[in-house]
């Protein structure tokens, strides 16, 4: 691997090696632009991947101190684990399930579509579906997403999804498919077809599922234009007297601090760490945090309106056999105010293994006793859904820095405050009812509704807006305040949509790489 | 907010609102029991008395009761591991000793016998619900959780098969083998759908 000098100030420095950072690094590298990726986590490989839920959770999760606050149930049930994301080479693309959905047109325009919703802080993206479509296509080709762009068929249907699909069909639904998934259904791009192992969310042992771990990152390194430093936690972004980003301060595995100089800095640490880093980079020139003249850094935290619904069927299902998200029912993805809420939701089949289902069936102190045990005895007959619905931006749902608590790096601990909007409550209730009807239609004997899991989709905390007073970055993810500072992950999302975020993160990173290259050539940055 | 709810058709969906207090779901949680699960020789050490051993065993059986699926020795192994931990860790010893003593005292006050001798399962559950938010109960609860649901030796009884990559996944091993719902689309259909 090429090694760059700490004093080399011609480099793009990328914070984080996940969906956003990993993609950006490879896109830049392919254009001949040199970068250093600083990744806080360890250098995992596919040999580290186990088919073991707690084993993998303990091995690769981000378990540095965090605090849940606000009115969501995590403040009570998961006080130290607001989000489930990865700290490691490849970021959360190790754990992700591979659902690769595009936004709908109205989902880019929530403020104009939904109006000035009370208690919300909606905003339109400075981007349209038409503008992003070519980048969605490139993202689908890059990641290997089943569907028309690649021509790869969707995956075969497993038992658990067939139960859901049949219920959906019997209740008059028709938008039922086993994709789009960023999982090979045929051998493609040097990676094999899915073997239906069933532990997608513990990492794909064979590499059928896209992850930056074994695609973007090694490909970026191969060009000689990219150096990836693992076990390197970025503590602060430094700036010069003119207020331009000049480098980043980071701690290596031994705790030694280094300053890596930079021409451009791109932040892709996922939506809790990215705003936290900007807030931690406050200075006399930027007293409220770097790039925060709008006051929106850390605000508008979104993580999808969600619930789990598990149905015990009269006969065997063995839902864990095969792809974890084996299919999607998309009939409810529409904005229909007569339902009593704005925006829509996907019903995504999701199998959990026995350990996770037992932990999340009823999270918190009370999830034990005969009713839990009886439910778990029906595990082999269960099919289940994860609801992925639009979550409304609220200014006070936000990441802040704790006044006194510090993590192992000496940095203030992030406090993740979220209180669901009433729209979220109405949508969750509808989604649970609809899913219940679907499973009833195939003869469910019992149905279990689960509250949200620790957030795996995190968005919105450095949002885009054409208006520098209402958002942190512009349509290229470039800071309104600091021209050579970019946000390259889901924190730039203006709205959450009903789509899982990663395809959009990757599409934006491809687009951003073009923009950075053009601006570097034009010497704008 | 929606919480756990169980229903049978055609009962309406009643929401169970449950109060709960903080428990940190973290790596600490995940490693609570797995590491310390020993194998089940009946405990006879000095840390806690024999009454404590009986109370502890009954507790594990009441926390995740699987009377027909899980044999007593698996619960015994969980209780033994906790006892062993108490022998080497003074804090755990105090936590368990105080908690078990208090539980037996409360059982005696309400039902006239130590916890393990209270015959009515509902009465025992009520005694445990009253202490469920405390560290004593949650220590035993999570040890039992890991001893039952994260115990590979027991997975097959719950119809869970665990790690599959060594066997080539389920591609040729029944990932779509049920016959009581229709088959999914054929490969040709799936291919046609994306053309
Ligand atoms: C279990 C699970 C299932 C999921 N399933 C899906 C799915 O099916 N579809 C979908 O679209 N999305 C899914 N997601 C979400 C998806 O993984 C994320 O949206 C995506 O990976 C986010 O990309 P990112 O670049 O923002 O952050 P990540 O991929 O999380 O990468 C961020 C990286 O930055 C590093 N980092 C953070 N701060 C610093 C710092 N200060 N210094 C150095 N490094 C730092 C972290 O260690 C991490 O490796 C899932 C997530 C999980 C956990
Ligand atoms: S089911 Fe397919 S994608 Fe998921 S882990 Fe297995 S091989 Fe990988």
Short mmCIF file of C-alpha atoms and ligand atoms in Angstrom, two decimals, chain A residues 51 97 155 182-184 192-210 214 322-324, chain B residues 164 169, ligand 2:
data_model
loop_
_atom_site.label_atom_id
_atom_site.label_comp_id
_atom_site.label_asym_id
_atom_site.label_seq_id
_atom_site.Cartn_x
_atom_site.Cartn_y
_atom_site.Cartn_z
CA UNK A 51 -22.34 -16.86 11.53
CA UNK A 97 -28.45 -6.40 4.84
CA UNK A 155 -32.92 -13.60 -5.57
CA UNK A 182 -27.00 -5.48 -3.52
CA UNK A 183 -26.44 -9.21 -3.34
CA UNK A 184 -25.28 -11.22 -6.32
CA UNK A 192 -20.01 -15.36 -6.10
CA UNK A 193 -23.78 -15.74 -6.12
CA UNK A 194 -25.58 -15.78 -2.79
CA UNK A 195 -25.54 -19.19 -1.11
CA UNK A 196 -28.51 -18.44 1.16
CA UNK A 197 -26.31 -18.62 4.25
CA UNK A 198 -28.70 -16.49 6.26
CA UNK A 199 -26.32 -14.28 8.23
CA UNK A 200 -26.18 -11.22 5.96
CA UNK A 201 -26.26 -8.89 8.99
CA UNK A 202 -23.25 -10.60 10.51
CA UNK A 203 -21.20 -10.04 7.36
CA UNK A 204 -21.28 -12.09 4.19
CA UNK A 205 -18.76 -14.89 4.52
CA UNK A 206 -18.61 -15.48 0.76
CA UNK A 207 -18.80 -11.87 -0.43
CA UNK A 208 -22.04 -12.18 -2.41
CA UNK A 209 -23.27 -9.02 -0.70
CA UNK A 210 -21.58 -5.73 -1.54
CA UNK A 214 -13.81 -6.33 -0.24
CA UNK A 322 -31.54 -17.75 3.35
CA UNK A 323 -31.04 -14.05 2.81
CA UNK A 324 -31.89 -12.06 5.95
CA UNK B 164 -24.41 -22.48 8.00
CA UNK B 169 -25.48 -22.18 3.30
S1 LIG C 2 -27.60 -15.02 2.43
FE1 LIG C 2 -26.39 -14.47 0.64
S2 LIG C 2 -25.78 -12.35 1.03
FE2 LIG C 2 -26.58 -13.14 2.93
S3 LIG C 2 -24.73 -13.75 3.96
FE3 LIG C 2 -25.52 -15.47 2.78
S4 LIG C 2 -24.45 -15.52 0.86
FE4 LIG C 2 -24.16 -13.56 1.82
#
